[in-house]
Backbone as a chain_set.jsonl record, in Angstrom:
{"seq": "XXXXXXXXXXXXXXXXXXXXXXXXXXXXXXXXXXXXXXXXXXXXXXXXXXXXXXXXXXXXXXXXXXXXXXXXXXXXXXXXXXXXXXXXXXXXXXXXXXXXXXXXXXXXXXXXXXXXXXXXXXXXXXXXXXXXXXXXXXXXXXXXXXXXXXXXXXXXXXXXXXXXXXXXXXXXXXXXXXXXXXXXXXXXXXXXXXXX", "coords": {"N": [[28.731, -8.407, 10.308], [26.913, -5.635, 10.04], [26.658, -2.147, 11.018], [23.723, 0.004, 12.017], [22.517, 2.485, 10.351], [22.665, 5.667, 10.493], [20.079, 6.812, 10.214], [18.194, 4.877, 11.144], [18.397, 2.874, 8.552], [19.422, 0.085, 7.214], [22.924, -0.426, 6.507], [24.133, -1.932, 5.137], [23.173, -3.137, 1.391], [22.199, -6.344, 2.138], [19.652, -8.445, 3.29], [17.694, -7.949, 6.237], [16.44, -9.105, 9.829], [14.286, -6.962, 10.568], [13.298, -5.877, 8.072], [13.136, -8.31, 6.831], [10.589, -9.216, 8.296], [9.341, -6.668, 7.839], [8.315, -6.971, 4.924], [7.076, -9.804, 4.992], [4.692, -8.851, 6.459], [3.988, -6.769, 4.722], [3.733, -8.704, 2.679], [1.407, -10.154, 3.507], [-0.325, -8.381, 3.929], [-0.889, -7.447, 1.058], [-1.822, -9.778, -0.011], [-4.635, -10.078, 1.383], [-5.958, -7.361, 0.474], [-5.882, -8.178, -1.947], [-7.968, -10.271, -1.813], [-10.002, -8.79, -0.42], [-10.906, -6.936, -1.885], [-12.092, -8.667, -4.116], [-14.015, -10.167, -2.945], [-17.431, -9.79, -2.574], [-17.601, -12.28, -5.421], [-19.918, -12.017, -6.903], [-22.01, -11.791, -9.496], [-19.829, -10.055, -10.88], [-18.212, -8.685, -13.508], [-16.709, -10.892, -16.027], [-14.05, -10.5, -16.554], [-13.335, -9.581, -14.161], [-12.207, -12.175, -13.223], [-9.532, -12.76, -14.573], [-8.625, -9.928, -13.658], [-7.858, -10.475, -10.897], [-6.246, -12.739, -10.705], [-4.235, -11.306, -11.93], [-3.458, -9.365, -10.315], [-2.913, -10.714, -7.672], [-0.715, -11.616, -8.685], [0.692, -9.464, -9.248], [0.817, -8.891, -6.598], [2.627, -10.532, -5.406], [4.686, -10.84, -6.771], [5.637, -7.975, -6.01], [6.208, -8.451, -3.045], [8.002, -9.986, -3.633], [10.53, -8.434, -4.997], [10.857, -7.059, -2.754], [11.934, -8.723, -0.693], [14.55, -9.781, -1.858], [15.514, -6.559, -2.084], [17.597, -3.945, -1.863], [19.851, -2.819, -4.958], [22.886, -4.266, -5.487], [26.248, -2.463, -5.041], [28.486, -3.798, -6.207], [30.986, -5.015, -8.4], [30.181, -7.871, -10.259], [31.675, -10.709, -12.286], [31.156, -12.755, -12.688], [28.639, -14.904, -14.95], [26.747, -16.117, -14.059], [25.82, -14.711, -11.741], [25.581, -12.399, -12.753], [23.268, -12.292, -14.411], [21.631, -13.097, -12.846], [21.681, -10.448, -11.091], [20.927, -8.992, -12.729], [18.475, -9.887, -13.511], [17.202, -9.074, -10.847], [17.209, -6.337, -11.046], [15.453, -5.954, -13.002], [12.974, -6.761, -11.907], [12.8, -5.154, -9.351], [12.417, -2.991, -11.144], [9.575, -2.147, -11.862], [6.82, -0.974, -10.523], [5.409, -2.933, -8.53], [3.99, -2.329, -6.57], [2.804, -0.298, -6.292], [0.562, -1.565, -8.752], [-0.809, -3.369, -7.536], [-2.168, -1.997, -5.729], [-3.918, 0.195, -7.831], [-5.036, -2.191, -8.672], [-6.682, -3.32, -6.895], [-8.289, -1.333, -6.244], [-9.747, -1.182, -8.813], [-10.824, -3.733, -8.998], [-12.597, -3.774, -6.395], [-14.243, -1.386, -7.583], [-15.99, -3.485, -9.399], [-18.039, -4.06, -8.239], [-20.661, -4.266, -6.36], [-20.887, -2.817, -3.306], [-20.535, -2.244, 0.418], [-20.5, 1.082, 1.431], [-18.883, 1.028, 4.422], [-17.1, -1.401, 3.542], [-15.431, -0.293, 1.566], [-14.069, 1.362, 2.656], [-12.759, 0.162, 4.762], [-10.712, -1.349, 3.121], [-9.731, 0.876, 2.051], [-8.206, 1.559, 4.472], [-6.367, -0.62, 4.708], [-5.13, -1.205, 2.372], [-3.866, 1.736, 2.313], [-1.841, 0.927, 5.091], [-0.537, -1.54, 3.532], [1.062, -0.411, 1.526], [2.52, 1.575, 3.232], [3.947, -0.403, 4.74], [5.373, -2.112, 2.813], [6.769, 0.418, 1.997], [8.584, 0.16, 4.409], [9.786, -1.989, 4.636], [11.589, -1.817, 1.823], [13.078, 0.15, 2.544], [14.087, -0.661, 4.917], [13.709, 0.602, 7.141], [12.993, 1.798, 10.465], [9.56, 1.55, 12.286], [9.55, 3.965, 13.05], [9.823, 5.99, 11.734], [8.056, 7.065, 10.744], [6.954, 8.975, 12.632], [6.75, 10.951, 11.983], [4.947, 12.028, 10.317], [2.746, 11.268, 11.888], [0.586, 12.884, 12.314], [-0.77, 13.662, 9.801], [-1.344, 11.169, 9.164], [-3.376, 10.5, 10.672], [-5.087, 12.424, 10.152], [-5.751, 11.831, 7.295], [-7.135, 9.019, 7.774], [-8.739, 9.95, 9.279], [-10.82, 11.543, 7.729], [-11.436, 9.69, 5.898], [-12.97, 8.018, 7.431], [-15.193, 9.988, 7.61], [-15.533, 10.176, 5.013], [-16.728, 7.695, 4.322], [-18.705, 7.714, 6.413], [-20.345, 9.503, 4.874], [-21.292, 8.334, 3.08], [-22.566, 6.441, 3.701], [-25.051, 6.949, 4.807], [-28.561, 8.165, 3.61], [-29.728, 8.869, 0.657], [-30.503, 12.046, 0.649], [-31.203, 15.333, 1.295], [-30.664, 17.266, 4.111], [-30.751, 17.744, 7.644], [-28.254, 16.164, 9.29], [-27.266, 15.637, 6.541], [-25.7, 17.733, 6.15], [-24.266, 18.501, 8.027], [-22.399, 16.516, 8.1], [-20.833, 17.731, 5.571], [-20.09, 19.986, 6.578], [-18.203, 18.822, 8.437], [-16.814, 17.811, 6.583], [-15.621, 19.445, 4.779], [-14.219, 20.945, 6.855], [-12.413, 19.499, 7.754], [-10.968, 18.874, 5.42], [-9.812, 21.068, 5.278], [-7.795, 21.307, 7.59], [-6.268, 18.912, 7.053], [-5.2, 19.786, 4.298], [-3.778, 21.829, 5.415], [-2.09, 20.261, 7.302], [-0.216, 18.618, 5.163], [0.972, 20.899, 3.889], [3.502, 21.67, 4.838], [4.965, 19.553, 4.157]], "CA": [[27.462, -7.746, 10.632], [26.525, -4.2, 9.811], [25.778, -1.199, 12.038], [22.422, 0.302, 11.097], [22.733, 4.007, 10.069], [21.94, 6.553, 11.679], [18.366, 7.421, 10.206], [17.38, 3.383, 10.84], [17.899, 2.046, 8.107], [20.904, -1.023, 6.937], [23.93, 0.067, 6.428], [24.634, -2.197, 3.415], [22.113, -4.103, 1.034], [21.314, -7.439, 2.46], [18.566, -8.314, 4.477], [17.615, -7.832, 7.502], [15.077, -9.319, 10.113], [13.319, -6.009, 10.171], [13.31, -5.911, 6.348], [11.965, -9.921, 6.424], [9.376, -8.616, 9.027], [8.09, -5.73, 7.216], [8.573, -7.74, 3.826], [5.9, -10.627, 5.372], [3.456, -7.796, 6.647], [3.207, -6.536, 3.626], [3.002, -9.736, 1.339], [0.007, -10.906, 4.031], [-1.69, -7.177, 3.701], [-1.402, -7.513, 0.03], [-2.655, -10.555, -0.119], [-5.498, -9.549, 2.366], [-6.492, -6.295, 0.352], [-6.582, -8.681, -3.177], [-9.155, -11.286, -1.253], [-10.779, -8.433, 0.569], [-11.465, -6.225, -2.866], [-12.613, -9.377, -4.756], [-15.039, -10.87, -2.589], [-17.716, -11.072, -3.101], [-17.248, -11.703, -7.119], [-20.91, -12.56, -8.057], [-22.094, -10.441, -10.393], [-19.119, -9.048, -11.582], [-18.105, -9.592, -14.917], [-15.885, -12.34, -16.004], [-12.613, -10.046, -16.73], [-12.659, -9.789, -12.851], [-11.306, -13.205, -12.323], [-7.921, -12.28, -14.631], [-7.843, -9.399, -12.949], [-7.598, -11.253, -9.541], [-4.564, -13.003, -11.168], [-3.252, -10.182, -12.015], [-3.264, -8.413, -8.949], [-2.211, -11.462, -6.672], [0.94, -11.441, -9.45], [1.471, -8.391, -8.553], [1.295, -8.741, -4.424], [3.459, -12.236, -5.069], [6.246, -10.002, -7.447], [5.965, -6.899, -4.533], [7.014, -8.979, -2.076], [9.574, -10.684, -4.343], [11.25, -7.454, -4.85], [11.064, -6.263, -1.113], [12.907, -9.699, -0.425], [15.212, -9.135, -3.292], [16.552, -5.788, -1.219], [18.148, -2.46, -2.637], [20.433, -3.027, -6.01], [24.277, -4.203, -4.85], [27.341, -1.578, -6.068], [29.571, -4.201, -5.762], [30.867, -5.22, -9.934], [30.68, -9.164, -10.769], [32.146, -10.938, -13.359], [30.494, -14.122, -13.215], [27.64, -14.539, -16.011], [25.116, -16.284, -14.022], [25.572, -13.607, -10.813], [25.562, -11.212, -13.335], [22.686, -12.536, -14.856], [20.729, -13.001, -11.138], [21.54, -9.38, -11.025], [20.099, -8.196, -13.975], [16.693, -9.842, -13.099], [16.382, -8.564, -9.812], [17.017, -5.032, -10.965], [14.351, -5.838, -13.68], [12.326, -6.881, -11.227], [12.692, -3.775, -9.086], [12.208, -1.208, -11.932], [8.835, -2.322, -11.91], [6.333, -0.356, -9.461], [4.518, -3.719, -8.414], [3.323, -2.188, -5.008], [1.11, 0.656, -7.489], [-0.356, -2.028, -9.435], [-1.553, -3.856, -6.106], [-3.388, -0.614, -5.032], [-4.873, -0.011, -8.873], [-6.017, -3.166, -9.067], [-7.244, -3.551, -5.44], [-9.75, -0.597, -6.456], [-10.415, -2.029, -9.877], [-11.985, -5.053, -8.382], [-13.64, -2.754, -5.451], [-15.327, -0.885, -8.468], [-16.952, -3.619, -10.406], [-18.666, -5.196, -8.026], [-21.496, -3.334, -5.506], [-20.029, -3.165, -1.839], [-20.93, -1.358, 1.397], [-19.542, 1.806, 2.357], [-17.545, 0.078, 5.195], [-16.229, -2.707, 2.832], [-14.93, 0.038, 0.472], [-13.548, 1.915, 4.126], [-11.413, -1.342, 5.314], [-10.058, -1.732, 1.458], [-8.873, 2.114, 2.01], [-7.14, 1.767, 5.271], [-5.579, -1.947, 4.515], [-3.798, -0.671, 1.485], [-2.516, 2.609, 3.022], [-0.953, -0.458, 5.805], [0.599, -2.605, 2.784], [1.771, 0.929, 1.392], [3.495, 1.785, 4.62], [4.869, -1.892, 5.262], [6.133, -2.084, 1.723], [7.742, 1.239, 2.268], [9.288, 0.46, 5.473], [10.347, -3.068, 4.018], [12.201, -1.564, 0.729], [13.93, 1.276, 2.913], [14.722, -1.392, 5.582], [13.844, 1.471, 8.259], [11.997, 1.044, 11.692], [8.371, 2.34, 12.035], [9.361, 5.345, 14.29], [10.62, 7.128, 10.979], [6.346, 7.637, 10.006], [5.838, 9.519, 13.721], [6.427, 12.818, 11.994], [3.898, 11.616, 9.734], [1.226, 10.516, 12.588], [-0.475, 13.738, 12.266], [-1.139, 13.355, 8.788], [-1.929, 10.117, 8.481], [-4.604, 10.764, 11.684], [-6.245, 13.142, 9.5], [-6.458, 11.401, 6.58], [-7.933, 8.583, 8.348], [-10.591, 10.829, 9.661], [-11.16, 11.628, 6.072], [-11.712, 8.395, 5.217], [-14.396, 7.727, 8.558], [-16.178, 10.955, 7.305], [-16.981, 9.982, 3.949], [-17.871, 6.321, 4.796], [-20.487, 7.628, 6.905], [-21.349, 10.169, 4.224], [-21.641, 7.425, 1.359], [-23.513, 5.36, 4.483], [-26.536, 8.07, 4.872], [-29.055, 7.88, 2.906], [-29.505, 10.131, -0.592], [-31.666, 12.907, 0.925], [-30.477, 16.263, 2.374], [-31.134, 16.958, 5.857], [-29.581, 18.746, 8.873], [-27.095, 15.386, 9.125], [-26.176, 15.262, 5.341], [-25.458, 19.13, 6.503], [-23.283, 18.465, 9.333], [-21.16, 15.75, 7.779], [-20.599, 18.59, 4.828], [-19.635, 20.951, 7.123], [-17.471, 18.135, 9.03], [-15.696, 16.93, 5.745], [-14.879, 20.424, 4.266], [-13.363, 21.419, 7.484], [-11.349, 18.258, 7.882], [-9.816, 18.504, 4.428], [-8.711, 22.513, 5.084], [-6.782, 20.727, 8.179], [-5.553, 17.865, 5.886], [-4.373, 20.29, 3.539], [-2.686, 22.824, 6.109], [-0.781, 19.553, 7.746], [0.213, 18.202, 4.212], [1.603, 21.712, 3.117], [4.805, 21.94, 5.055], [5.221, 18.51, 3.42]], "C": [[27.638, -6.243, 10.499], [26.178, -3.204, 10.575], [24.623, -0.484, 10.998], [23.623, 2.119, 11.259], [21.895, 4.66, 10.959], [20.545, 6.969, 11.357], [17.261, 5.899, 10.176], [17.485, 2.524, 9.724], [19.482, 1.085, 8.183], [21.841, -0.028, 6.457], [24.413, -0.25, 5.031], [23.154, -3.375, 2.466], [21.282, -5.337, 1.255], [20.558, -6.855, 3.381], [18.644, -8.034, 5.47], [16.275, -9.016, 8.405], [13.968, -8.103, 10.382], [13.037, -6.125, 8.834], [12.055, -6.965, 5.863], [11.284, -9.469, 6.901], [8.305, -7.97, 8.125], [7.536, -6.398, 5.89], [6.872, -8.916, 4.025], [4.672, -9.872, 5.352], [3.112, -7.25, 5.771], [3.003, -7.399, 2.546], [1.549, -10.399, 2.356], [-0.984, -9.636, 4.066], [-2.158, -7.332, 2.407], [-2.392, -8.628, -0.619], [-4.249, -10.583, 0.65], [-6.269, -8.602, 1.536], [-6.93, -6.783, -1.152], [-7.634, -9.16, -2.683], [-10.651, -10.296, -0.806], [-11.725, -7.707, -0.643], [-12.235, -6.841, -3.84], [-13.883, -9.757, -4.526], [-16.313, -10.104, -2.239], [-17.352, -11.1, -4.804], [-18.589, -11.693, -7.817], [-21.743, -11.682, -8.17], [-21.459, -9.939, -10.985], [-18.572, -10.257, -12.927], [-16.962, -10.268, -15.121], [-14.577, -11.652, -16.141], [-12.121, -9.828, -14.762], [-11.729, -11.058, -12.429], [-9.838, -13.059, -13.285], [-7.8, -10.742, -13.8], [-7.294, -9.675, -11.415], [-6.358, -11.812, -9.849], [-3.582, -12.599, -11.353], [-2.641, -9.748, -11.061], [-2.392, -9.422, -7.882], [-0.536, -12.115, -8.196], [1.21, -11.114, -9.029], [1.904, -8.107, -7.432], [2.361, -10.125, -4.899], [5.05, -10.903, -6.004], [6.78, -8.847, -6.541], [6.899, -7.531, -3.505], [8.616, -9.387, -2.314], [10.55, -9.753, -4.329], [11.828, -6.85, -3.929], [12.23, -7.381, -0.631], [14.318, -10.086, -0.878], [16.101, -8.305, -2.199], [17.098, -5.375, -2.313], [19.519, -3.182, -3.799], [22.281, -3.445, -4.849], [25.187, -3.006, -5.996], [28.675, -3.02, -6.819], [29.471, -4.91, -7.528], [31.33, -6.543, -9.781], [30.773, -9.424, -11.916], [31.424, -12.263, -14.15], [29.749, -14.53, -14.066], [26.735, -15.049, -15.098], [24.703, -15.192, -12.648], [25.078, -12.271, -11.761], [24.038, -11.333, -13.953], [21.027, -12.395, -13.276], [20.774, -11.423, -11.043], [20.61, -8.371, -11.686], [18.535, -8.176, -13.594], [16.286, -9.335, -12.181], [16.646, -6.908, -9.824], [15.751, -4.951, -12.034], [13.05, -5.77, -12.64], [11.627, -5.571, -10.202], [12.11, -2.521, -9.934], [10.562, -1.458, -12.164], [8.273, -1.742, -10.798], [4.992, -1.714, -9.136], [3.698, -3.751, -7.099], [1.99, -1.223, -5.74], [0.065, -0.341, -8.136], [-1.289, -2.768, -8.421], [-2.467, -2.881, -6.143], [-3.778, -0.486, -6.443], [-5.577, -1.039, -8.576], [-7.12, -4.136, -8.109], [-8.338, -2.267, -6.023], [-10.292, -1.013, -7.396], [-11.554, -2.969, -9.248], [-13.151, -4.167, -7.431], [-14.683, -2.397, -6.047], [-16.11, -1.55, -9.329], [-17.726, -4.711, -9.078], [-19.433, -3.557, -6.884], [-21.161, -3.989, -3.989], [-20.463, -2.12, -1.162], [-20.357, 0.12, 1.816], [-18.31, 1.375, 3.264], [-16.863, -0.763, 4.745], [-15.428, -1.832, 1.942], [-13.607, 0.942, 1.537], [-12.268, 0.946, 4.506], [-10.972, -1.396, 4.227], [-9.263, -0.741, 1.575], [-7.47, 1.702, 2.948], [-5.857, 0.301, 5.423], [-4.57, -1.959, 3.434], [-3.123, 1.021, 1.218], [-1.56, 1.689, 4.156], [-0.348, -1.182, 4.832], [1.495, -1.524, 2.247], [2.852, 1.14, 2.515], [4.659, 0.69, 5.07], [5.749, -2.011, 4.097], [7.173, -0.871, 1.424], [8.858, 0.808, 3.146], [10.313, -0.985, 5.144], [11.518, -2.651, 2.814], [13.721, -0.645, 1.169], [14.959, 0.382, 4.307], [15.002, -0.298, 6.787], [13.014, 0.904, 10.036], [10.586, 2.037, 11.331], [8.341, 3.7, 12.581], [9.83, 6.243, 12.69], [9.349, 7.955, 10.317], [5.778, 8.301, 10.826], [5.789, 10.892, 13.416], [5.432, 13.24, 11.095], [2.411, 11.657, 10.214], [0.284, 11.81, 12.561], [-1.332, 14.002, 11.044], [-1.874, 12.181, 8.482], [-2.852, 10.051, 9.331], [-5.764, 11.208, 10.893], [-6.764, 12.809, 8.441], [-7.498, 9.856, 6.647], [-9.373, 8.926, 8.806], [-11.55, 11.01, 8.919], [-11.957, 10.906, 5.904], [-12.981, 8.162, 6.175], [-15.213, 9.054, 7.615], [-16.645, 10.611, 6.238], [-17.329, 8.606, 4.101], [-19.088, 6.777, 5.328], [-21.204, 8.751, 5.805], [-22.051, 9.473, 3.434], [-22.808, 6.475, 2.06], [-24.808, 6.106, 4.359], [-27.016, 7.695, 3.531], [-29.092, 9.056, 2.189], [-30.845, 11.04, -0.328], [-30.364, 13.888, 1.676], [-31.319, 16.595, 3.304], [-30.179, 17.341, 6.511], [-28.412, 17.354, 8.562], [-25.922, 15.414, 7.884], [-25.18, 17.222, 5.837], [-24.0, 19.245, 7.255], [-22.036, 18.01, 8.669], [-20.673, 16.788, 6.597], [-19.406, 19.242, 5.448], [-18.196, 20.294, 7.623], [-16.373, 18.024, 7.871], [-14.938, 18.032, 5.676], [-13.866, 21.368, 5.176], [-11.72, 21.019, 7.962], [-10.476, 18.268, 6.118], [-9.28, 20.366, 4.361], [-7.421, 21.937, 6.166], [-5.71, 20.001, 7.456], [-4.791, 18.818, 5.055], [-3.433, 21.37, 4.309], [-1.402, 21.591, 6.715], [-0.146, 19.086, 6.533], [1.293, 19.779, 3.26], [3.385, 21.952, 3.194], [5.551, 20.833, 4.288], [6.175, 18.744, 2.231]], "O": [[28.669, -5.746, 10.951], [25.025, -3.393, 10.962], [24.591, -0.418, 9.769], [24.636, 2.563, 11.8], [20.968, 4.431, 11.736], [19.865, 7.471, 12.252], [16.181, 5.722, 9.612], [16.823, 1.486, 9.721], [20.409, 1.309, 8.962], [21.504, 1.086, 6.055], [24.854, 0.473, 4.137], [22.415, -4.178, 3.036], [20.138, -5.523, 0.84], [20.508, -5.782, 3.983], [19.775, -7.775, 5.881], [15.398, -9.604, 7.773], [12.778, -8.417, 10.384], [12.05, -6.855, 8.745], [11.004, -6.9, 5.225], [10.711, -8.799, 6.041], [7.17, -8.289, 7.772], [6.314, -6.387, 5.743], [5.853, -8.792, 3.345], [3.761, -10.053, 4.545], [1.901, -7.041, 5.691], [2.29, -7.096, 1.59], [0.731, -11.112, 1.775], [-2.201, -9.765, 4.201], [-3.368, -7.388, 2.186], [-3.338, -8.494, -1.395], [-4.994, -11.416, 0.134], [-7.472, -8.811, 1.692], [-7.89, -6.263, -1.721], [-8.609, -8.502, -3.045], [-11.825, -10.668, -0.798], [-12.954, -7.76, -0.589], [-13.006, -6.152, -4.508], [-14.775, -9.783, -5.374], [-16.068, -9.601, -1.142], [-16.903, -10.109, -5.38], [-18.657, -11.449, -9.022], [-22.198, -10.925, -7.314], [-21.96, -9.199, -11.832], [-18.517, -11.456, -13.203], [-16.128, -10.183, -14.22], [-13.71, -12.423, -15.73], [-11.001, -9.903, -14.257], [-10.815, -11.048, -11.605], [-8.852, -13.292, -12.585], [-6.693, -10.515, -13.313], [-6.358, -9.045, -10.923], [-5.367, -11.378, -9.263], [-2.434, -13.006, -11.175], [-1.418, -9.725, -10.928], [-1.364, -9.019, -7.338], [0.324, -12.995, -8.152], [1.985, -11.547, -8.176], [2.875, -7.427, -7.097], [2.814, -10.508, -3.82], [6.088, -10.437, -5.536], [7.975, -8.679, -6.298], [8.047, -7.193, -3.22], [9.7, -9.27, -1.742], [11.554, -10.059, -3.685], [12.901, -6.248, -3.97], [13.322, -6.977, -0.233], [15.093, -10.699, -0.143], [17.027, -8.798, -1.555], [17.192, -5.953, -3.395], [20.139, -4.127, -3.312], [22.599, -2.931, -3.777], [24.969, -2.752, -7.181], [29.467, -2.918, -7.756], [28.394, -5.267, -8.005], [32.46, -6.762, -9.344], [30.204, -8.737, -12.764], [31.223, -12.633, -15.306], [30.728, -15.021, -14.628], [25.66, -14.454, -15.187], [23.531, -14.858, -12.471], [24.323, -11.367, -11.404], [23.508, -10.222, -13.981], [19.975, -11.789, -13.074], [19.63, -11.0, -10.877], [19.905, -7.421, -11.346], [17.718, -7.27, -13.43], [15.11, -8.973, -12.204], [16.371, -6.227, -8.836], [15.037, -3.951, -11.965], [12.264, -4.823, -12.624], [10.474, -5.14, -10.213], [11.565, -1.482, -9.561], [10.225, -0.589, -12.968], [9.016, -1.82, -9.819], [3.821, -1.505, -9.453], [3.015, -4.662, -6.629], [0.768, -1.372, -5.728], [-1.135, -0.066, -8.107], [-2.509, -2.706, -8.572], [-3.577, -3.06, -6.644], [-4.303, -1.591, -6.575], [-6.743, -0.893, -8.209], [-7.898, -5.063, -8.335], [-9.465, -2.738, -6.177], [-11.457, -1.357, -7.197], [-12.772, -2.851, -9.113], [-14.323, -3.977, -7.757], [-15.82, -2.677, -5.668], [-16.884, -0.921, -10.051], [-17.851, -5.933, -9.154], [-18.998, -2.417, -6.721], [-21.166, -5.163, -3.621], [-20.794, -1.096, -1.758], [-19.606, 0.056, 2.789], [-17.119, 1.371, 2.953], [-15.875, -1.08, 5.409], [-14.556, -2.485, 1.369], [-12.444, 1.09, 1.161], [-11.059, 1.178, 4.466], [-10.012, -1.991, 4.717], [-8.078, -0.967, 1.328], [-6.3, 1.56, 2.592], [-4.808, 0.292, 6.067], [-3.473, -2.516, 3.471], [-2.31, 1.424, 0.386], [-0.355, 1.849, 3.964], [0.693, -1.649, 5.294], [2.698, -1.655, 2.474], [4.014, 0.749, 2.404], [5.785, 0.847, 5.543], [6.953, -2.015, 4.349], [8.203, -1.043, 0.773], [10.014, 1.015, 2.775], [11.51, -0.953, 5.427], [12.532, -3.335, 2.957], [14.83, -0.62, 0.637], [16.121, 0.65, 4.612], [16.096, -0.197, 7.343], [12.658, -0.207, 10.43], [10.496, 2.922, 10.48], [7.358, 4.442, 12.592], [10.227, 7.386, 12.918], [9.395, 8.995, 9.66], [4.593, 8.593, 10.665], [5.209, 11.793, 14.023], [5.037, 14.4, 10.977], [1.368, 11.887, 9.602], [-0.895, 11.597, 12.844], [-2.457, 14.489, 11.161], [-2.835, 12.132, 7.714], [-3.666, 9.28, 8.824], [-6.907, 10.753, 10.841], [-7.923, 13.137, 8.188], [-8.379, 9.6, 5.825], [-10.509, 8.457, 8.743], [-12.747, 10.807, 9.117], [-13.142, 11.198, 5.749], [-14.068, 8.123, 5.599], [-15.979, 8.57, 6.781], [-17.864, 10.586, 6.07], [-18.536, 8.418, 3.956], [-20.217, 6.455, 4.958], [-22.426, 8.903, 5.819], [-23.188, 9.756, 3.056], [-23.7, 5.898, 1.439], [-25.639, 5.589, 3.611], [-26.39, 7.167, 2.612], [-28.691, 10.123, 2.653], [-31.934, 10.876, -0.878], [-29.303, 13.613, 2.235], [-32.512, 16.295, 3.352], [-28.992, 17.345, 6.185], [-27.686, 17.514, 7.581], [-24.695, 15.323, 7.877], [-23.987, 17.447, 5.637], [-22.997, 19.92, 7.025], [-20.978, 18.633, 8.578], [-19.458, 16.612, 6.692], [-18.221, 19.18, 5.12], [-17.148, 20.897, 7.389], [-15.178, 18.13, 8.148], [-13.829, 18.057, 6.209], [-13.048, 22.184, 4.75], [-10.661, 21.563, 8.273], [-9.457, 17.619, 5.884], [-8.504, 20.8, 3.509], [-6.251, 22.034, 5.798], [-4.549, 20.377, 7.289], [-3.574, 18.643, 5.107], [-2.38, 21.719, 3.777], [-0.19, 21.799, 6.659], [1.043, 19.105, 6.852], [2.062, 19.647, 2.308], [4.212, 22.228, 2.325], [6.653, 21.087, 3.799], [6.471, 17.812, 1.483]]}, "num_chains": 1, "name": "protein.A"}
C-alpha cells in the first residue's frame, strides 16, 4: 500500500477508492449532461441522434481512461502487457472529457430549450469537469477550495444571464439592472481569475 503525497494525490499509479469514486461521479454526470442536452430531441434534425452516440462514446471512453489511471514508468517486456499499454496510453492521449462538453452544447444548440435547461447543462458539466479532474489527478476535493471563490463567481455569472436570456426582449429599468448586475460581476470574475 502506498502513502498518498503530500498535495493528496497517490503516490504511485494504480487506483484508488477516491480515484474509483470520483471516476463513477463523473461517468454518471457525463452520462447525465448527454441525456440532459438531448432531451427533448423532437424537432431536431436527424444528425442529432449520431451525435448522441457520439457523445455517450465519448462519456463511456472518459471514464475508461479515468479508470485506466496515469501512464506506468515501470519497462515491460511482455508483448501483450506491452501491447495493453500501448492502448491505454492511446486511449489517454485523447481529450475525451472536451468532446463530452462540445458535444453536450452541440445537442443544447439544435434543439429550442429554456433558459434554465441551458443553466443546469452549464453547471452539470463544470461538475463532470471537476470530477473528471479530481478522478485523473487522484486528488481529494479540498485541493478546488482555493478555487471556491472563483468558481462562486462564475456561478453567479451563469444565474445572471439565465435570468437575462429569461426576461423578455424589451428594455426596461430590469433589462437595466441585470446589465448593470452582469458587467459588474464579470469585472469581479476577471479581478479573481487574474492572480490565476
Amino acid at each position: 500500500m502506498s502513502a498518498p503525497a503530500s498535495d493528496g494525490t497517490a503516490a504511485t499509479g494504480g487506483g484508488s477508492v477516491r480515484g474509483y469514486g470520483s471516476a463513477a461521479a463523473a461517468g454518471l454526470l457525463a452520462a447525465g449532461c448527454v441525456a440532459w442536452s438531448a432531451a427533448p430531441l423532437s424537432g431536431a434534425p436527424h444528425a442529432a441522434g449520431v451525435i448522441v452516440v457520439i457523445a455517450a462514446f465519448c462519456a463511456a471512453a472518459s471514464v475508461t481512461s479515468l479508470l485506466v489511471g496515469p501512464a506506468s514508468d515501470a519497462m515491460n517486456f511482455d508483448p501483450v502487457t506491452r501491447a495493453a499499454q500501448t492502448a491505454a496510453e492511446l486511449l489517454r492521449a485523447v481529450p475525451w472529457a472536451q468532446g463530452v462538453v462540445i458535444l453536450a452544447l452541440v445537442l443544447e444548440a439544435l434543439h429550442r430549450s429554456r433558459p434554465w435547461h441551458t443553466g443546469v447543462l452549464g453547471v452539470a458539466l463544470l461538475a463532470f469537469l471537476f470530477a473528471a479532474h479530481l478522478a485523473e489527478s487522484r486528488a481529494r476535493a479540498a485541493v478546488l477550495r482555493p478555487q471556491a471563490p472563483l468558481i462562486a463567481a462564475g456561478l453567479g455569472l451563469l444565474v445572471l444571464a439565465v435570468g437575462a436570456a429569461a426576461l423578455p426582449a424589451q428594455t426596461g429599468r430590469a433589462a437595466d439592472v441585470i446589465a448593470v448586475l452582469a458587467a459588474l460581476a464579470a469585472v469581479v470574475v476577471a479581478g479573481l481569475a487574474l492572480p490565476l
